[in-house]
Phi, psi and omega in degrees: 000129179286157180260153182271117181239013180245092189294317189287336177246347181069032182278152170284147181225151179226141179227158173057235183258020179305138172271152177220155180257155179303324182296322179296320179293316178298323179298320178299316180298320179297317180295319178296316178301321182294321182289321185268357182300128177088358184285335180301318180297320181294319180297317178299319180297315180298318180298320179295319180294318178300317179298319179295319179296318179299316179296319179296320180296316179299317179295322179295318179303321184279337188250000178299142178302140178058030180233136173235153184245139183303328182292341177297344184250022174088013180290142178226136178272051182251138178299129179089350180274129182271113181264017183303313183292325178297319178295319179296313182295322179296318180292322178297326183277340186290127180252163178306131180090353182266167180236134175258129179260127168261105189287179180301146179117169177252122185252115181276148176200159188239351184248139179311124179268120183261117176263097190238011178265145180261157179056048179229166176232149174228129180241123178263116165265330177250208184218165176246136176245118185269130180247005180271195184236359182257231177264126181295316180225133170243116180261128180212109181167185184233144176058052177254142176233122183235126184252130169054042179290135178232113183239120182232164175216144177305128187253109182283078187284107181234103188302324182268005186269180177259118185300328181294337182278333189245337181269127180223165171079171178237135179290309185219120183248124175266130182214089182079046180257136179217146174050054183230161181228142175231126182253128171055048178286149176228122181235130183215135168091019182248163175293320176237133179286284173250135179231125175265113180255113181244025178295157179056032175074011180278084183282155175243136185207145173058057178249130175251128178239121186255128175043061177282158172225117176243117186236142173052047174239139178273129178258114189280158180264147176066030173224155181287067186236138176213141182290355175233305183212164175182145179051050178215178183237134175056058173254135180242136176245125180246105177070187176103176182222129178247118179258110184269118178116229186120344173248142181268357179216108178230123189277003181278208184296156178271010183245145169243118189271102173269082185278090192281351186069204184237152170063038179254168180226132181236119185244129171049043184263152178237126175247127184233131176244135177258011183266158178267133173053048178253161178239132174269124184256112182261108176264184179088164183225159178058035177260154176241127176247103188250119176063032183270151181243129178252116190231139177229155180245350182223115167070198186262127176235152178245160170242120182251127184251117182255347180274182183238152174057038173269152178236127175252108188247122178053040179275161193221152175229140181235137170073328182278152160273076194290131176238127179265121178251106186261102179260000178266200179228143173062030173277138184244143179235097184264116173056043173289154188254169172054239189294347183279329193228141178290150179239353180193165174299151181207146173243130178244126184260137175243122180230102183292341183270309188246358185282170177216136181285359171276353178275169176262352173074018187279344176223167177297324180291336180245036182293152173276169185261324187246159177295319183296323177297320178297319179295321180296337180276356178279137173287163180282339174239122181246110177249012180227187179268115178247128180234128170260114181261120181262117179277167184301137180146181181238113180281161180267000181214188179234182179267123173240099186249126183207159169059055178235138178234171171139181182254010185260204186222141179234128181230143171239113189237128174249238180246102184289337177281319180225082184302332182294350176287336186240095187259127171232162182288315184193172176225125177237126179236113185222135175055051178242123184233099178238169181291334178237167181294155170285126183268127174229105186229141165074043179232153167253122178265118188261354184207205181202173176227131185300320183268307188285333182237004178055044178067020178251162175286321177230129182227133182230124180224132180051048181195164175249136183218141175255108186251116180219152175055047179254134173254124183220080190244005177289158177285118182199175181288316190224154180262279179242128193226136173253123178266205183305123176057027177269132179245117188232131172249115184247127182213143173054042180242160181240119181233121184223161170064037181259127187278350177240306180199149175279309179231133183197181177228152179228348184234153179302135180090357179288138179226130178236130171246119184246131183217117176055062176245153191226173178144169183220169171059038173260147177289314176231136179287305180223136180226129179250121176284171179299133178080019180231164183228137170244136173238130188218150171266012175072006169265092189233163174302144181291146178212154176303319170244130186283308184231137174223131178230126174289170178301123183093354175267161186212133173235123184232157176212122176051051178066014178246130177280118181277312174214000000 
């Protein structure tokens, strides 16, 4: 006899090899019939009530005071039906203070819809499907409020294709919009998601966009295009997600230009790239990015900031080995997470003999091989003690360190007793702002770089550096050099065979302090460019000429002006 395991209906149940009788099965059917008896009438009643409510809602949409419905102008949510004229007629009829309803359904149209009335509202219950090739929507007006707009276009998603060949048009074009709000917009399948067009003096200003979603739109490079805003003033984005790309193979530029304009605010926004090895280029100045997430699904991507005085607050990165390249000035990164900010002290080992760049460099046994790999492992904000330890050997490259902020300390340490044991090509430190100097001790620099080191073995620009126990005896133009706003303390180093200068400055604001340095066969021992200062205890590398100062340059020793 089977046991009853269905409490709410009291049905018989069987498991495994249980035997059952025909009567038990018939009993189950009787109980089910008893429970469901009369439900058909109830279902019919509910369906009738839903139909009545739907009809009432449609009638209400059409009869609300100061409200017009797109269907009043002949619009049909039928596939293949062109609603362009209905949209034009509805906008022509819309008066100040009125609301246009886009009812349930998908309304196709082929002509750019121009929203050009001021002090109006538009509420989307349904969506618009654009079949044309230009701008799906052009918004132009003042004091407009638009709720839940959904604008789509058939998206020819071809993974192996060229996005530039198949993506056309703009989803939403701003052209002379001011003091307006858009809630929950969704744009999909266009070459450009949102485009701010300010040609012919048509400025856009004071626009708030709440929780936007831009999907599968290509964001072009070198054009005033941004998936949210661009070339406008005082635009705020609150939440939402911008997906840049949609194709995994695009043969065009490796940059996505997020031309943010100036004085904008981005809150809890998500930017996602599906491209491999692409860089997001953030232009504009005085913008705030608060709680934004930068996310990638393929490979390593960078974010390059070209504007000034931008603030990234509590920003986050997912999936990327994100590297921030800060080419602007006075940009701040407050509390960025994961790859952006250090979370503990760390030592990274470089072993040119036994290391591998597939390693993380956290122990000598798992050392990296090249200087650049060690630099790539540095976070953009260092609030702890980070040390790059260079083991004995000769690397094939040099250190190019740039665009780092924080309250921590960064050191590059080789062999201070015998620097010639640890050979690197060069050291470049640029745009690094930490609470203490960048430490560079115990290395032999065997070469130079025309751009990154200005033909010097060690070059420091817009940073402070403590340089000690450095051997720089190769034939080259310059030895240790301070560029624009570079502050360098050089001690116990050997610089020889330099055809221009052993120790010098080249940029305004450069300061060099030299103490007990040695070397031979230099043309000039110390050279100060215009607007720079050298301080020396006069124990300097030998030179045919000891001191040279350009007009406005100064070399002093023990309160005595030498030149």
